[in-house]
Short mmCIF file of C-alpha atoms and ligand atoms in Angstrom, two decimals:
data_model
loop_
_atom_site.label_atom_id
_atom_site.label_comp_id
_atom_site.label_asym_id
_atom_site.label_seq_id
_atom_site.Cartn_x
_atom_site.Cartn_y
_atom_site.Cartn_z
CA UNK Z 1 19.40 20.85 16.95
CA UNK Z 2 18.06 23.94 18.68
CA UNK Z 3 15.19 25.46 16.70
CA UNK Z 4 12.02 24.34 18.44
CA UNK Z 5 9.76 24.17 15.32
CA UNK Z 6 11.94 21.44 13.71
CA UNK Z 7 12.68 19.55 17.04
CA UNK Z 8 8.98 19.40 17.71
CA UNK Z 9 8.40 18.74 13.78
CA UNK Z 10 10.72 15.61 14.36
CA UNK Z 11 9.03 14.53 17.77
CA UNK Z 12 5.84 14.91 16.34
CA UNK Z 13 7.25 12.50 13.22
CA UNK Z 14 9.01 9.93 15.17
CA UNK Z 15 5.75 9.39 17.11
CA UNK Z 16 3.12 9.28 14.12
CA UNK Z 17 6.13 6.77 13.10
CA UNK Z 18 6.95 4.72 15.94
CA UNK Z 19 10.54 5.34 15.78
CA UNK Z 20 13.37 6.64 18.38
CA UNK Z 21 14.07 9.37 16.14
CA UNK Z 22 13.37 11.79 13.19
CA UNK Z 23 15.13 14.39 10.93
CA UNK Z 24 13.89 17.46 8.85
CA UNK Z 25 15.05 17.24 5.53
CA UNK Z 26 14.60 19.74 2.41
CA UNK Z 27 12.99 16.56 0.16
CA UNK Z 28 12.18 13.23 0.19
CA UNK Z 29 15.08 12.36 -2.54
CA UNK Z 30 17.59 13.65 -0.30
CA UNK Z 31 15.57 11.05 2.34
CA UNK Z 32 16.06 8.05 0.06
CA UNK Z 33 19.64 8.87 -0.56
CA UNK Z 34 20.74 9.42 2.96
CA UNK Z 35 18.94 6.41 4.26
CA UNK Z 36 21.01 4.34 1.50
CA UNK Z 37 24.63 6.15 2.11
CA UNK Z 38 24.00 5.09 5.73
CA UNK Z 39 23.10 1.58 5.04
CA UNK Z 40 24.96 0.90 1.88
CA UNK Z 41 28.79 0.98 1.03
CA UNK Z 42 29.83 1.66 -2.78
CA UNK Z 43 29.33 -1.69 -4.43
CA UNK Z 44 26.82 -2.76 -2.28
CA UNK Z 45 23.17 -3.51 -3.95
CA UNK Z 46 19.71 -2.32 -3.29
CA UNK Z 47 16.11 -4.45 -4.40
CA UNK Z 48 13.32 -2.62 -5.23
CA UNK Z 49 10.56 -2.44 -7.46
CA UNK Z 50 11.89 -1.26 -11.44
CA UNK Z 51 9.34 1.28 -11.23
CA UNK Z 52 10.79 2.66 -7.71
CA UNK Z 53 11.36 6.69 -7.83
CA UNK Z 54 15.10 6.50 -7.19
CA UNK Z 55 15.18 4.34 -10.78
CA UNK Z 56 13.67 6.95 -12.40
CA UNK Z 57 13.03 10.03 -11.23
CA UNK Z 58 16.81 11.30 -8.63
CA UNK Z 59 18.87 11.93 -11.22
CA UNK Z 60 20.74 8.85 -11.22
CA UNK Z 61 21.95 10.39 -7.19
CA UNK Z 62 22.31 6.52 -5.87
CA UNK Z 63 25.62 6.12 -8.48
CA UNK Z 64 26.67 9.28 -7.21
CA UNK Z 65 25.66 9.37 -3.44
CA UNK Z 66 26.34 6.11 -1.83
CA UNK Z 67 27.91 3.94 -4.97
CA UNK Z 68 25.73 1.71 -4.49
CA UNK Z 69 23.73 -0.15 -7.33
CA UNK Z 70 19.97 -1.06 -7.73
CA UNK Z 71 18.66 -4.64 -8.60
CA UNK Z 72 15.28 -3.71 -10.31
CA UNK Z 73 12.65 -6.79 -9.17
CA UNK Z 74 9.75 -6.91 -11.08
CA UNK Z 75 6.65 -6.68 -9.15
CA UNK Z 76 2.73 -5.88 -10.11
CA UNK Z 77 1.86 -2.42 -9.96
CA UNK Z 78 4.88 -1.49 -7.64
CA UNK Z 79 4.30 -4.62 -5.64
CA UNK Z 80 6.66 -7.31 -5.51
CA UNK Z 81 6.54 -10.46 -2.86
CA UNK Z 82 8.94 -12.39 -0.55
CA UNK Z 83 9.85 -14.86 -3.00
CA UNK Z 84 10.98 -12.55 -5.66
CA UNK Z 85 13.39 -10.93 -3.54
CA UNK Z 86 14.54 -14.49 -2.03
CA UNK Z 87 15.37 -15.30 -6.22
CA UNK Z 88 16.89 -11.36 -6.61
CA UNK Z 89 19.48 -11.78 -3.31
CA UNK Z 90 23.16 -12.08 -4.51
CA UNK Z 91 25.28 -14.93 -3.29
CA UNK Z 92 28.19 -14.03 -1.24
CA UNK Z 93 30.53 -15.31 -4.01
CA UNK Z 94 33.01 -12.50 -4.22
CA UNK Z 95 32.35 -12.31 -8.48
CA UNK Z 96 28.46 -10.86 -7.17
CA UNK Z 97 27.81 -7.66 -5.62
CA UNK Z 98 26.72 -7.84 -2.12
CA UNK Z 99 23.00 -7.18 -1.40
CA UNK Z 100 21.82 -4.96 1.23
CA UNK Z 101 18.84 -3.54 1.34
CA UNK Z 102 15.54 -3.65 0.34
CA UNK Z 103 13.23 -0.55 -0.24
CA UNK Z 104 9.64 -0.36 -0.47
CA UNK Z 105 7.63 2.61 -2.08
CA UNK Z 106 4.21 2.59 0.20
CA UNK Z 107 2.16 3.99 -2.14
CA UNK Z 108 3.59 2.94 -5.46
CA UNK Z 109 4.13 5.85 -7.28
CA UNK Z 110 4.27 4.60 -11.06
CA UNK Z 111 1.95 1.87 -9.66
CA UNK Z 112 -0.93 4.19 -9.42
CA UNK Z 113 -1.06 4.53 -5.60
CA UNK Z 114 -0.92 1.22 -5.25
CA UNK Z 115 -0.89 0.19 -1.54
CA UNK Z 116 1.31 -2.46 -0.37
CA UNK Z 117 -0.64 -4.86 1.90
CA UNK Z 118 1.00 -5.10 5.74
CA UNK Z 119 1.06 -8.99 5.07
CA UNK Z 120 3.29 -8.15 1.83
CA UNK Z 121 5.41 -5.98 3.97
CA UNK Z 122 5.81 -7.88 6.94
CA UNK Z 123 6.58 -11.30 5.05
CA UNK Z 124 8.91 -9.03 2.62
CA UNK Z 125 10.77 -7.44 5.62
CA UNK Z 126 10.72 -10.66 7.52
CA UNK Z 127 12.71 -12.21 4.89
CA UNK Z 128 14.82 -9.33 4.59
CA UNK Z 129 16.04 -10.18 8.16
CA UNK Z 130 16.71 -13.68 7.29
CA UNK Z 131 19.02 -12.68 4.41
CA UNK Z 132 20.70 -10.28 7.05
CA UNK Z 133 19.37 -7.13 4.59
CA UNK Z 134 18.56 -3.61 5.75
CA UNK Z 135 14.70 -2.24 4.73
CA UNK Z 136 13.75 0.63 3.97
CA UNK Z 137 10.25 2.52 3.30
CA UNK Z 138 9.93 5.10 0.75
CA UNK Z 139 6.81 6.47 2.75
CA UNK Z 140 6.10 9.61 0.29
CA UNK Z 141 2.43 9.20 0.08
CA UNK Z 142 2.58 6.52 3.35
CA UNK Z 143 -0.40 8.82 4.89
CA UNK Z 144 -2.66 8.09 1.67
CA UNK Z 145 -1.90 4.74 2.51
CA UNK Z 146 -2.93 4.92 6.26
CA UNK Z 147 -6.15 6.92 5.39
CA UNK Z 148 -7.33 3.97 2.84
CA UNK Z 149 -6.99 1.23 5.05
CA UNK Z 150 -6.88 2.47 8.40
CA UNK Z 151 -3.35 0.63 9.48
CA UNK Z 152 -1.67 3.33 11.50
CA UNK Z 153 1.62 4.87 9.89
CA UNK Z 154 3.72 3.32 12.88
CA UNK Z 155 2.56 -0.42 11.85
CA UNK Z 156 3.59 0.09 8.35
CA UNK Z 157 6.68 1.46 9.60
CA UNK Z 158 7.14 -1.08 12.26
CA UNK Z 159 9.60 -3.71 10.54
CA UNK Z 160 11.97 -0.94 8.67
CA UNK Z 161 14.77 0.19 9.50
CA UNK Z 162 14.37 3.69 7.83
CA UNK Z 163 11.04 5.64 6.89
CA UNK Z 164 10.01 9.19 5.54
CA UNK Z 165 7.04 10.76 5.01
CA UNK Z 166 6.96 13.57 2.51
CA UNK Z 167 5.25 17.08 3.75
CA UNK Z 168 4.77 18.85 0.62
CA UNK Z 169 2.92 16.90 -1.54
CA UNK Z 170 -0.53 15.35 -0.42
CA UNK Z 171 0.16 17.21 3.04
CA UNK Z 172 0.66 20.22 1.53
CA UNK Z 173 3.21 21.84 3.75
CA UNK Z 174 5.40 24.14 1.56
CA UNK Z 175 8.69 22.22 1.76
CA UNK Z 176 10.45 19.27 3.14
CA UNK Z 177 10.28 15.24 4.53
CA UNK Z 178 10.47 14.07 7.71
CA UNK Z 179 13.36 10.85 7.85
CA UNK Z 180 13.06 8.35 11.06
CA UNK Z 181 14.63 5.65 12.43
CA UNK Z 182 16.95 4.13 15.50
CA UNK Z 183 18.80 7.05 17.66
CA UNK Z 184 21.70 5.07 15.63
CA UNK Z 185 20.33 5.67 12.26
CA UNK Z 186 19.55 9.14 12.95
CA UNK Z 187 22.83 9.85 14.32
CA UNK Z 188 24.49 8.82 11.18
CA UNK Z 189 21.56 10.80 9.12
CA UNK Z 190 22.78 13.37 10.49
CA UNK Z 191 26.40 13.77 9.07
CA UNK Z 192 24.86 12.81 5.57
CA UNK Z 193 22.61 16.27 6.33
CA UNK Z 194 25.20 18.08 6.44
CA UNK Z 195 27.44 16.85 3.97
CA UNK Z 196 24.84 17.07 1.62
CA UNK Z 197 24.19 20.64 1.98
CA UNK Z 198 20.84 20.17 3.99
CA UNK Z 199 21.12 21.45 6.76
CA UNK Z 200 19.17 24.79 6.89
CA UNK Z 201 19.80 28.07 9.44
CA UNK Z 202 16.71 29.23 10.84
CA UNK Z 203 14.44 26.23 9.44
CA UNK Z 204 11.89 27.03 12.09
CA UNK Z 205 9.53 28.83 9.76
CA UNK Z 206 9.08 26.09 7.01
CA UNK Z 207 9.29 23.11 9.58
CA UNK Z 208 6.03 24.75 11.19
CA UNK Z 209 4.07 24.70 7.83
CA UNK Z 210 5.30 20.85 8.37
CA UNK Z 211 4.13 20.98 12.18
CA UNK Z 212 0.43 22.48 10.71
CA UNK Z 213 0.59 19.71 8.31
CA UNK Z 214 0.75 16.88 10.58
CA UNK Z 215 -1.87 18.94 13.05
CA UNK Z 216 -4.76 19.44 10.16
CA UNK Z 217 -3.85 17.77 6.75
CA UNK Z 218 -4.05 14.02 7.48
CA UNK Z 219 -7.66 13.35 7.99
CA UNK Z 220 -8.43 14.88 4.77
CA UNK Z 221 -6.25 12.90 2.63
CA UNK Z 222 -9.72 10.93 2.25
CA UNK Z 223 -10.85 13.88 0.28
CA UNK Z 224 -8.28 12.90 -1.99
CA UNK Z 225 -8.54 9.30 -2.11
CA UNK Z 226 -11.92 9.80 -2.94
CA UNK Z 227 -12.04 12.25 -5.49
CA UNK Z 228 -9.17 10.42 -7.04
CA UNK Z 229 -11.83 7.23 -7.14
CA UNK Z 230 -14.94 9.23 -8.23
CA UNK Z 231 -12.87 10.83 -11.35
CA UNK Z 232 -11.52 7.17 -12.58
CA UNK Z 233 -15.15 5.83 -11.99
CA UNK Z 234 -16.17 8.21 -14.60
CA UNK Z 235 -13.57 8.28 -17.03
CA UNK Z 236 -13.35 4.59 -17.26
CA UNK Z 237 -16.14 4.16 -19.54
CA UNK Z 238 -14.85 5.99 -22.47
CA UNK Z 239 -12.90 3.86 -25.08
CA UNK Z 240 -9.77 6.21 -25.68
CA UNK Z 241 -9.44 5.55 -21.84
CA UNK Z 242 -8.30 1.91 -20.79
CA UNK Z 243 -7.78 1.92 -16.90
CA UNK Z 244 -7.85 -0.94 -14.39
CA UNK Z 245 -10.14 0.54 -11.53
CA UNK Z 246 -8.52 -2.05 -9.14
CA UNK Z 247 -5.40 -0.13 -8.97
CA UNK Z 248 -6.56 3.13 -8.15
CA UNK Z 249 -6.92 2.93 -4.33
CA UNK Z 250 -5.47 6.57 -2.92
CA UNK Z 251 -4.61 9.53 -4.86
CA UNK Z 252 -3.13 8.38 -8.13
CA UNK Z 253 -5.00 7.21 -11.41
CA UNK Z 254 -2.78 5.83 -13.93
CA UNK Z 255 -4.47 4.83 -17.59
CA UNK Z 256 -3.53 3.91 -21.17
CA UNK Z 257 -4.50 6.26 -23.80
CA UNK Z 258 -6.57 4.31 -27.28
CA UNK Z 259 -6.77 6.61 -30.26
CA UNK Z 260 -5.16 9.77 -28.81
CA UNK Z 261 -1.48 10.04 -27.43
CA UNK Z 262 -1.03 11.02 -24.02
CA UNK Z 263 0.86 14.27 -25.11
CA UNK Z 264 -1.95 15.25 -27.27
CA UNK Z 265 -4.66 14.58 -24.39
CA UNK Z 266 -2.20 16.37 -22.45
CA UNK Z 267 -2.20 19.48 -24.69
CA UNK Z 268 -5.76 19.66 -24.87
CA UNK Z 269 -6.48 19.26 -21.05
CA UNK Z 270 -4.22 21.78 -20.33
CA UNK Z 271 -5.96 24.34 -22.38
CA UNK Z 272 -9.06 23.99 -20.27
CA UNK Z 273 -6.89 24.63 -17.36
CA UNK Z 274 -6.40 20.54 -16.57
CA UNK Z 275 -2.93 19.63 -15.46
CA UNK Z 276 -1.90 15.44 -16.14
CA UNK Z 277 0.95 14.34 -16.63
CA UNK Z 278 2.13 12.40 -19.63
CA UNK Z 279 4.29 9.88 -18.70
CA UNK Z 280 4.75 7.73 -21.96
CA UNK Z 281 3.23 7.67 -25.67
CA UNK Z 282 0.33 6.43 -24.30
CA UNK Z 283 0.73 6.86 -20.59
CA UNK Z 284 -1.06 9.57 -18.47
CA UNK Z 285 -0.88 10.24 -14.33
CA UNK Z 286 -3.95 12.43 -13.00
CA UNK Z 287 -2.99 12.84 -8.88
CA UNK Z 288 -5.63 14.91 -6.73
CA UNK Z 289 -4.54 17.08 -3.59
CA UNK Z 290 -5.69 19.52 -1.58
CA UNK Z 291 -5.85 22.16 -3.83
CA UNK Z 292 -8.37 20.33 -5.72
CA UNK Z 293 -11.82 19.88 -4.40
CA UNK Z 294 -15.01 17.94 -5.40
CA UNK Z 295 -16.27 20.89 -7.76
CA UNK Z 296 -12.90 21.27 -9.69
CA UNK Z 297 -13.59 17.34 -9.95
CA UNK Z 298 -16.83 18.12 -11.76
CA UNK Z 299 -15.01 20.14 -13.74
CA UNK Z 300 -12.59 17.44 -15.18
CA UNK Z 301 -14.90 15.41 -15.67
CA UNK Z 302 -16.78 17.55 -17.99
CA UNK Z 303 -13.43 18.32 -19.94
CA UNK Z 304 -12.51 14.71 -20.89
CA UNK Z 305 -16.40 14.38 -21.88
CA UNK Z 306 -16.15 17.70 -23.96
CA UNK Z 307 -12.80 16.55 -25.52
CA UNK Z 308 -12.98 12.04 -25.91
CA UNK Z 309 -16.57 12.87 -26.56
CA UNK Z 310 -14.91 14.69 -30.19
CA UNK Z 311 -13.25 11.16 -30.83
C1 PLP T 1 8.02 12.58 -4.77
C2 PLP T 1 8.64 11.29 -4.44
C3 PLP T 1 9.95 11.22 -3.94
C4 PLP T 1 10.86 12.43 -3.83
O1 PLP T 1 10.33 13.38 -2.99
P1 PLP T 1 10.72 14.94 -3.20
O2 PLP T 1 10.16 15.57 -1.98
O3 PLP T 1 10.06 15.36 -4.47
O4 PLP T 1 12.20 15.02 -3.28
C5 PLP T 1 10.44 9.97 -3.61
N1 PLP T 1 9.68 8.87 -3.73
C6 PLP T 1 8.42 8.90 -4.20
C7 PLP T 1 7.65 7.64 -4.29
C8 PLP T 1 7.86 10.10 -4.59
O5 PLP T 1 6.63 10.11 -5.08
#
């Protein structure tokens, strides 16, 4: 509570979020999993999307964290409406398990960056508060989101309870997420910190990477968004490649692979210095950030043409 980096990092956070408060944490999992140990009791149940990052990618650290369980719903591209989490909500028949919040990845991750409209999210959260629900926003890549459409981060965040915003990945800060909400919900954040292990001595020095982030890193997310559009643009046409151009809308392209497997696209990409990520037999994730620039685009490009051109 003393180092002046982080409290300004959290000022600075709470602001660009339009909450009371913020808190540093080491990583946006530990973010997801505090917000639900401070919402949720064990046995309680949590709706979001079945392609949602704490589903697949924390280690299975909701079982183990708060107790609580996850009702997958089962939305398009990330994105699921009002009505399907009206049909998802438990009854309070004591055979069910109780439902209690409702999280909201903004961008959709395995959805390909998908951004969730403000109507979506205001008529999802809405209804959230009729059910008498908690909502939270999974706001890793919430700035990619912003810079798309040009809806500040605070009106996004407006109708949750809990939001983060993660500083090492499109921001490019070397570690950490920034965790708002009420003075309330912070409060309680704050014991999860430290139980958890993340509270960190002399913080200072990585929160002000965070602090530079927030200062020079947002505007240029466009960079990003748009190199991430100008690569799928040209990849599209090739047959091995099946991708719906629709979803790609920040810095994610997610495609289907015809006539070569992901892994083996993978392979051969990655001899030519190309990093994507295979993320099924025929799945494949390319994500652009700011250590990629227009030229290194160029540069893709001309791999997949020297390698699909082969097939
Ligand atoms: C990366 C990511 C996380 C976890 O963030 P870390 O900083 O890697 O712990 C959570 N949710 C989504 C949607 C992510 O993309």
């Amino acid at each position: 509570l003393e180092d002046p980096s982080v409290n300004k990092l959290n000022e600075m956070t709470a602001d660009l979020l339009g909450k009371e408060e913020a808190i540093y944490l080491p990583s946006g999992l530990m973010a997801n999993q505090i917000s639900f140990a401070v919402h949720c009791r064990s046995g309680d149940e949590i709706m979001m999307d079945r392609t949602a990052h704490p589903i697949h990618y924390e280690g299975g650290a909701v079982a183990v964290i708060s107790g609580a369980s996850i009702k997958p719903l089962n939305g398009i591209n990330g994105v699921f409406n009002a009505e399907q989490l009206v049909n998802a909500v438990r009854t309070k028949d004591y055979h069910d398990p109780q439902s209690r919040l409702v999280s909201v990845e903004q961008t959709s991750n395995l959805g390909g960056g998908v951004v969730w409209p403000l109507e979506t999210i205001k008529e999802v959260c809405h209804t959230a508060k009729e059910l008498g629900l908690y909502t939270h926003m999974d706001g890793a890549r919430l700035l990619n989101a912003v810079i798309a459409t040009g809806i500040s981060a605070a009106e996004y965040a407006s109708t949750f309870d809990s939001v983060w915003i993660d500083l090492s990945k499109g921001l490019g800060a070397p570690v950490g997420s920034v965790l708002a909400g009420s003075s309330q919900f912070i409060n309680k954040a704050r014991y999860w910190k430290q139980r958890l292990g993340g509270a960190m001595r002399q913080a200072g020095i990585i929160a002000a990477g965070g602090i530079y982030a927030l200062e020079n890193n947002i505007e240029r997310l466009k960079d990003d968004n748009d190199n991430a559009r100008y690569l799928a643009e040209a990849i599209e046409k090739y047959p091995q490649i099946e991708l719906d151009l629709s979803t790609v809308q920040t810095n994610i392209i997610i495609f289907q692979t015809k006539g070569i497997t992901a892994n083996e696209l993978y392979k051969r990409m990655l001899e030519k210095g190309v990093r994507l990520t295979p993320m099924g037999e025929n799945l494949m994730r390319a994500v652009t950030h700011l250590d990629v620039n227009r030229k290194d685009i160029e540069y893709v490009i001309q791999v997949f043409d020297d390698i699909l051109g082969e097939y």
